[in-house]
mmCIF file of C-alpha atoms in Angstrom:
data_model
loop_
_atom_site.group_PDB
_atom_site.id
_atom_site.type_symbol
_atom_site.label_atom_id
_atom_site.label_comp_id
_atom_site.label_asym_id
_atom_site.label_seq_id
_atom_site.Cartn_x
_atom_site.Cartn_y
_atom_site.Cartn_z
ATOM 1 C CA UNK A 27 70.285 105.599 110.934
ATOM 2 C CA UNK A 28 67.494 103.135 110.711
ATOM 3 C CA UNK A 29 65.322 102.572 107.510
ATOM 4 C CA UNK A 30 62.459 100.240 107.684
ATOM 5 C CA UNK A 31 60.958 98.313 104.819
ATOM 6 C CA UNK A 32 58.758 95.705 104.096
ATOM 7 C CA UNK A 33 61.446 93.309 103.525
ATOM 8 C CA UNK A 34 64.294 94.520 105.629
ATOM 9 C CA UNK A 35 65.649 96.828 108.568
ATOM 10 C CA UNK A 36 68.456 98.604 107.434
ATOM 11 C CA UNK A 37 71.324 100.196 109.905
ATOM 12 C CA UNK A 38 72.757 102.853 107.696
ATOM 13 C CA UNK A 39 76.161 105.015 108.548
ATOM 14 C CA UNK A 40 76.978 108.141 106.543
ATOM 15 C CA UNK A 41 80.681 108.953 106.307
ATOM 16 C CA UNK A 42 81.485 112.124 104.793
ATOM 17 C CA UNK A 43 84.815 111.197 103.774
ATOM 18 C CA UNK A 44 86.988 113.010 100.846
ATOM 19 C CA UNK A 45 90.452 112.321 99.278
ATOM 20 C CA UNK A 46 91.743 109.027 98.402
ATOM 21 C CA UNK A 47 90.404 106.211 100.585
ATOM 22 C CA UNK A 48 92.270 102.793 101.056
ATOM 23 C CA UNK A 49 91.834 99.961 103.411
ATOM 24 C CA UNK A 50 94.952 99.310 105.823
ATOM 25 C CA UNK A 51 96.469 96.216 106.506
ATOM 26 C CA UNK A 52 94.855 96.340 110.257
ATOM 27 C CA UNK A 53 91.307 97.007 108.698
ATOM 28 C CA UNK A 54 91.425 100.996 109.301
ATOM 29 C CA UNK A 55 90.180 103.156 106.414
ATOM 30 C CA UNK A 56 93.092 105.481 105.601
ATOM 31 C CA UNK A 57 92.044 108.846 104.011
ATOM 32 C CA UNK A 58 94.935 110.583 102.110
ATOM 33 C CA UNK A 59 94.100 114.393 101.154
ATOM 34 C CA UNK A 60 96.309 116.457 98.873
ATOM 35 C CA UNK A 61 96.642 119.663 101.170
ATOM 36 C CA UNK A 62 97.408 117.494 103.983
ATOM 37 C CA UNK A 63 100.591 115.841 104.742
ATOM 38 C CA UNK A 64 99.282 113.368 107.370
ATOM 39 C CA UNK A 65 96.656 110.772 106.278
ATOM 40 C CA UNK A 66 93.561 110.300 108.327
ATOM 41 C CA UNK A 67 93.056 106.932 109.864
ATOM 42 C CA UNK A 68 89.355 105.739 110.801
ATOM 43 C CA UNK A 69 87.851 102.958 112.202
ATOM 44 C CA UNK A 70 86.257 100.542 109.678
ATOM 45 C CA UNK A 71 82.573 102.029 109.301
ATOM 46 C CA UNK A 72 81.248 98.667 108.104
ATOM 47 C CA UNK A 73 82.408 96.783 111.017
ATOM 48 C CA UNK A 74 80.986 99.471 112.923
ATOM 49 C CA UNK A 75 77.810 99.457 111.310
ATOM 50 C CA UNK A 76 77.484 95.664 111.647
ATOM 51 C CA UNK A 77 78.096 95.914 115.388
ATOM 52 C CA UNK A 78 75.364 98.483 115.814
ATOM 53 C CA UNK A 79 73.009 96.126 113.575
ATOM 54 C CA UNK A 80 73.801 93.227 116.194
ATOM 55 C CA UNK A 81 72.999 95.446 119.015
ATOM 56 C CA UNK A 82 69.838 96.559 117.460
ATOM 57 C CA UNK A 83 68.997 93.050 116.876
ATOM 58 C CA UNK A 84 69.502 91.901 120.564
ATOM 59 C CA UNK A 85 67.337 95.127 121.715
ATOM 60 C CA UNK A 86 64.455 93.848 119.521
ATOM 61 C CA UNK A 87 64.846 90.333 120.692
ATOM 62 C CA UNK A 88 64.592 91.590 124.395
ATOM 63 C CA UNK A 89 61.572 93.561 123.400
ATOM 64 C CA UNK A 90 59.706 90.518 121.946
ATOM 65 C CA UNK A 91 60.399 90.997 118.333
ATOM 66 C CA UNK A 92 61.324 87.565 116.639
ATOM 67 C CA UNK A 93 62.856 88.558 113.092
ATOM 68 C CA UNK A 94 63.862 86.032 110.705
ATOM 69 C CA UNK A 95 67.642 85.237 109.948
ATOM 70 C CA UNK A 96 69.279 87.961 107.903
ATOM 71 C CA UNK A 97 66.332 90.685 108.291
ATOM 72 C CA UNK A 98 68.587 93.234 109.601
ATOM 73 C CA UNK A 99 71.220 94.607 107.036
ATOM 74 C CA UNK A 100 73.644 97.470 107.137
ATOM 75 C CA UNK A 101 75.005 99.859 104.643
ATOM 76 C CA UNK A 102 77.714 102.725 104.552
ATOM 77 C CA UNK A 103 76.954 105.816 102.392
ATOM 78 C CA UNK A 104 79.764 107.822 101.218
ATOM 79 C CA UNK A 105 78.250 110.439 99.444
ATOM 80 C CA UNK A 106 81.236 113.009 98.958
ATOM 81 C CA UNK A 107 81.660 113.149 95.277
ATOM 82 C CA UNK A 108 85.507 114.255 96.106
ATOM 83 C CA UNK A 109 86.290 110.634 97.126
ATOM 84 C CA UNK A 110 88.058 108.176 95.175
ATOM 85 C CA UNK A 111 88.304 104.560 96.686
ATOM 86 C CA UNK A 112 91.336 102.560 95.630
ATOM 87 C CA UNK A 113 90.647 99.873 94.597
ATOM 88 C CA UNK A 114 87.297 100.844 93.681
ATOM 89 C CA UNK A 115 86.191 97.228 94.098
ATOM 90 C CA UNK A 116 87.846 96.684 96.969
ATOM 91 C CA UNK A 117 85.483 97.679 99.605
ATOM 92 C CA UNK A 118 82.674 95.544 101.451
ATOM 93 C CA UNK A 119 79.354 95.145 99.422
ATOM 94 C CA UNK A 120 77.748 97.119 102.155
ATOM 95 C CA UNK A 121 79.371 100.379 101.089
ATOM 96 C CA UNK A 122 77.661 102.823 98.440
ATOM 97 C CA UNK A 123 79.610 105.153 96.877
ATOM 98 C CA UNK A 124 78.680 108.770 95.362
ATOM 99 C CA UNK A 125 78.747 107.038 91.910
ATOM 100 C CA UNK A 126 76.736 104.514 93.298
ATOM 101 C CA UNK A 127 74.338 106.668 94.418
ATOM 102 C CA UNK A 128 73.933 108.780 91.618
ATOM 103 C CA UNK A 129 73.147 105.897 89.584
ATOM 104 C CA UNK A 130 70.341 105.034 91.962
ATOM 105 C CA UNK A 131 69.143 108.494 91.330
ATOM 106 C CA UNK A 132 65.416 109.079 90.505
ATOM 107 C CA UNK A 133 64.192 110.341 87.370
ATOM 108 C CA UNK A 134 62.642 114.004 87.709
ATOM 109 C CA UNK A 135 59.104 112.896 88.041
ATOM 110 C CA UNK A 136 59.759 110.055 90.514
ATOM 111 C CA UNK A 137 59.105 110.106 93.965
ATOM 112 C CA UNK A 138 61.847 110.097 96.285
ATOM 113 C CA UNK A 139 60.506 107.648 98.774
ATOM 114 C CA UNK A 140 59.836 105.291 96.124
ATOM 115 C CA UNK A 141 63.612 105.834 95.054
ATOM 116 C CA UNK A 142 64.803 104.839 98.611
ATOM 117 C CA UNK A 143 62.685 101.986 98.751
ATOM 118 C CA UNK A 144 64.137 100.772 95.232
ATOM 119 C CA UNK A 145 67.684 101.525 96.325
ATOM 120 C CA UNK A 146 67.589 99.543 99.627
ATOM 121 C CA UNK A 147 65.192 96.843 98.064
ATOM 122 C CA UNK A 148 66.763 93.408 98.509
ATOM 123 C CA UNK A 149 64.230 90.992 96.727
ATOM 124 C CA UNK A 150 63.285 89.349 100.100
ATOM 125 C CA UNK A 151 59.244 88.498 100.957
ATOM 126 C CA UNK A 152 57.382 91.124 102.695
ATOM 127 C CA UNK A 153 56.916 90.748 106.265
ATOM 128 C CA UNK A 154 53.757 90.155 107.895
ATOM 129 C CA UNK A 155 51.675 93.650 108.419
ATOM 130 C CA UNK A 156 51.456 92.608 112.257
ATOM 131 C CA UNK A 157 55.178 92.057 112.623
ATOM 132 C CA UNK A 158 55.683 95.187 110.811
ATOM 133 C CA UNK A 159 53.739 97.208 113.119
ATOM 134 C CA UNK A 160 55.307 95.980 116.262
ATOM 135 C CA UNK A 161 58.491 96.536 114.626
ATOM 136 C CA UNK A 162 57.713 100.299 113.918
ATOM 137 C CA UNK A 163 55.903 100.698 117.505
ATOM 138 C CA UNK A 164 59.296 99.173 119.155
ATOM 139 C CA UNK A 165 61.571 101.122 117.046
ATOM 140 C CA UNK A 166 59.360 104.472 117.606
ATOM 141 C CA UNK A 167 59.434 103.702 121.418
ATOM 142 C CA UNK A 168 63.156 102.842 121.796
ATOM 143 C CA UNK A 169 65.523 105.069 123.864
ATOM 144 C CA UNK A 170 67.641 107.722 121.960
ATOM 145 C CA UNK A 171 70.628 109.726 122.274
ATOM 146 C CA UNK A 172 70.577 113.279 124.069
ATOM 147 C CA UNK A 173 71.773 115.917 122.085
ATOM 148 C CA UNK A 174 73.779 119.093 122.851
ATOM 149 C CA UNK A 175 73.846 121.676 119.970
ATOM 150 C CA UNK A 176 77.092 123.755 120.269
ATOM 151 C CA UNK A 177 77.612 127.011 118.547
ATOM 152 C CA UNK A 178 78.868 127.067 115.014
ATOM 153 C CA UNK A 179 76.383 123.956 114.102
ATOM 154 C CA UNK A 180 78.423 121.504 116.003
ATOM 155 C CA UNK A 181 76.339 118.849 118.317
ATOM 156 C CA UNK A 182 77.523 116.113 120.400
ATOM 157 C CA UNK A 183 75.045 112.986 121.209
ATOM 158 C CA UNK A 184 75.448 110.977 124.279
ATOM 159 C CA UNK A 185 73.850 111.226 127.711
ATOM 160 C CA UNK A 186 72.724 114.147 129.833
ATOM 161 C CA UNK A 187 74.302 113.990 133.208
ATOM 162 C CA UNK A 188 73.909 117.169 135.515
ATOM 163 C CA UNK A 189 74.482 120.596 135.816
ATOM 164 C CA UNK A 190 77.599 122.022 137.398
ATOM 165 C CA UNK A 191 78.176 125.573 138.946
ATOM 166 C CA UNK A 192 77.291 127.597 141.581
ATOM 167 C CA UNK A 193 74.710 126.228 144.181
ATOM 168 C CA UNK A 194 72.267 128.821 143.440
ATOM 169 C CA UNK A 195 72.039 128.116 139.769
ATOM 170 C CA UNK A 196 72.013 124.522 140.048
ATOM 171 C CA UNK A 197 69.421 125.091 142.324
ATOM 172 C CA UNK A 198 67.604 127.284 139.612
ATOM 173 C CA UNK A 199 68.316 124.292 137.023
ATOM 174 C CA UNK A 200 66.816 121.656 139.445
ATOM 175 C CA UNK A 201 63.463 121.016 137.617
ATOM 176 C CA UNK A 202 65.247 120.448 134.525
ATOM 177 C CA UNK A 203 65.139 116.471 134.398
ATOM 178 C CA UNK A 204 64.187 113.952 131.403
ATOM 179 C CA UNK A 205 61.154 113.195 133.001
ATOM 180 C CA UNK A 206 59.863 116.848 132.814
ATOM 181 C CA UNK A 207 61.730 118.465 130.218
ATOM 182 C CA UNK A 208 62.293 117.858 126.843
ATOM 183 C CA UNK A 209 64.222 120.587 125.129
ATOM 184 C CA UNK A 210 66.178 123.667 126.682
ATOM 185 C CA UNK A 211 67.449 126.823 124.625
ATOM 186 C CA UNK A 212 70.229 129.112 125.793
ATOM 187 C CA UNK A 213 69.598 132.788 125.119
ATOM 188 C CA UNK A 214 71.501 135.830 125.859
ATOM 189 C CA UNK A 215 70.251 138.503 128.516
ATOM 190 C CA UNK A 216 71.898 141.141 126.711
ATOM 191 C CA UNK A 217 70.961 142.966 123.172
ATOM 192 C CA UNK A 218 74.473 144.599 122.674
ATOM 193 C CA UNK A 219 76.557 141.878 121.567
ATOM 194 C CA UNK A 220 78.616 141.671 124.868
ATOM 195 C CA UNK A 221 79.446 138.448 126.457
ATOM 196 C CA UNK A 222 76.832 138.458 129.063
ATOM 197 C CA UNK A 223 77.687 137.222 132.356
ATOM 198 C CA UNK A 224 74.067 135.433 132.810
ATOM 199 C CA UNK A 225 72.208 133.672 130.364
ATOM 200 C CA UNK A 226 68.316 132.992 129.889
ATOM 201 C CA UNK A 227 67.707 129.111 130.030
ATOM 202 C CA UNK A 228 64.270 128.412 128.223
ATOM 203 C CA UNK A 229 62.913 124.927 128.861
ATOM 204 C CA UNK A 230 59.777 123.216 127.148
ATOM 205 C CA UNK A 231 58.002 120.814 129.596
ATOM 206 C CA UNK A 232 56.801 117.415 128.317
ATOM 207 C CA UNK A 233 53.248 116.798 127.603
ATOM 208 C CA UNK A 234 51.996 113.101 128.088
ATOM 209 C CA UNK A 235 48.703 113.263 127.105
ATOM 210 C CA UNK A 236 47.692 111.486 124.121
ATOM 211 C CA UNK A 237 44.643 113.641 123.633
ATOM 212 C CA UNK A 238 44.149 117.121 122.887
ATOM 213 C CA UNK A 239 48.084 117.938 122.915
ATOM 214 C CA UNK A 240 48.838 121.629 122.855
ATOM 215 C CA UNK A 241 52.002 123.722 122.548
ATOM 216 C CA UNK A 242 54.510 122.739 124.691
ATOM 217 C CA UNK A 243 54.480 124.872 128.076
ATOM 218 C CA UNK A 244 57.888 126.925 128.322
ATOM 219 C CA UNK A 245 59.702 127.868 131.529
ATOM 220 C CA UNK A 246 62.518 129.959 131.948
ATOM 221 C CA UNK A 247 65.676 130.877 134.384
ATOM 222 C CA UNK A 248 68.404 132.962 134.618
ATOM 223 C CA UNK A 249 71.989 131.678 135.665
ATOM 224 C CA UNK A 250 75.511 132.540 135.151
ATOM 225 C CA UNK A 251 77.151 131.746 131.990
ATOM 226 C CA UNK A 252 79.930 129.574 133.365
ATOM 227 C CA UNK A 253 77.308 127.134 134.697
ATOM 228 C CA UNK A 254 78.166 123.792 132.783
ATOM 229 C CA UNK A 255 76.348 120.718 131.278
ATOM 230 C CA UNK A 256 77.995 117.679 132.440
ATOM 231 C CA UNK A 257 77.586 115.162 129.443
ATOM 232 C CA UNK A 258 78.558 111.558 128.426
ATOM 233 C CA UNK A 259 79.304 111.302 124.660
ATOM 234 C CA UNK A 260 78.485 108.039 122.888
ATOM 235 C CA UNK A 261 81.449 105.802 122.326
ATOM 236 C CA UNK A 262 83.373 107.613 124.956
ATOM 237 C CA UNK A 263 85.084 106.849 128.281
ATOM 238 C CA UNK A 264 85.359 110.200 129.685
ATOM 239 C CA UNK A 265 82.544 112.693 130.376
ATOM 240 C CA UNK A 266 82.972 116.308 129.102
ATOM 241 C CA UNK A 267 81.609 119.301 130.426
ATOM 242 C CA UNK A 268 80.121 122.044 128.162
ATOM 243 C CA UNK A 269 79.889 126.032 129.760
ATOM 244 C CA UNK A 270 76.408 127.298 128.814
ATOM 245 C CA UNK A 271 78.000 130.222 126.754
ATOM 246 C CA UNK A 272 78.904 127.675 124.225
ATOM 247 C CA UNK A 273 75.487 125.804 123.730
ATOM 248 C CA UNK A 274 72.868 126.655 121.747
ATOM 249 C CA UNK A 275 70.150 124.079 123.034
ATOM 250 C CA UNK A 276 69.659 120.535 123.943
ATOM 251 C CA UNK A 277 67.608 117.618 123.558
ATOM 252 C CA UNK A 278 66.675 115.041 126.041
ATOM 253 C CA UNK A 279 65.381 111.727 125.372
ATOM 254 C CA UNK A 280 62.235 110.408 126.996
#
């Protein structure tokens, strides 16, 4: 997540850890839960956020956005009230725990947007309006991950590669390319609750017109439920395959 204010650009990571959280000798975060015998180990989220901030800064420089030293910062938010950090003051300053977050909570009549801006206000001088506008434009036009929404409210971010399956099904899906399609939805062809052998794939065509944009145009094809989406998840070395029968929808970045 990226938050842009007039003073600073924040790279924000939210981790829903619970239990007792400590920092191991190797820098990993160790999460112990009373109901589990084995502790969970996680890569240092602060270090990951710093790397993401560094990558973002390099990207902005390539796009011609010159930022002052220290303009990009990062925060790691731990919002779960069932998390206890040990020791409480032993975590980097970039970390915001649930207790710290609630102390920043606005009054009932306060505006949420003002609260968020205040929570991340650094005391730095405002950037020039022209620089902020340029930065806002570059961020809005930056590439983003594709997203596969799986059944059970799970999702995977990464890059859509191709469809795999019977030749006739792949041929029917040939028009689904990121240059033409922004979203696909998978629907059953049966209304009786049985596992269908074929599924309906709805896909919306992109509308690049800047004026008079209308509702997206939807097309549909019917293919076998065993047809697969080949997907490269972010930060993973191996590709994954998802059967259409396990997918609810997919968003493709432009």
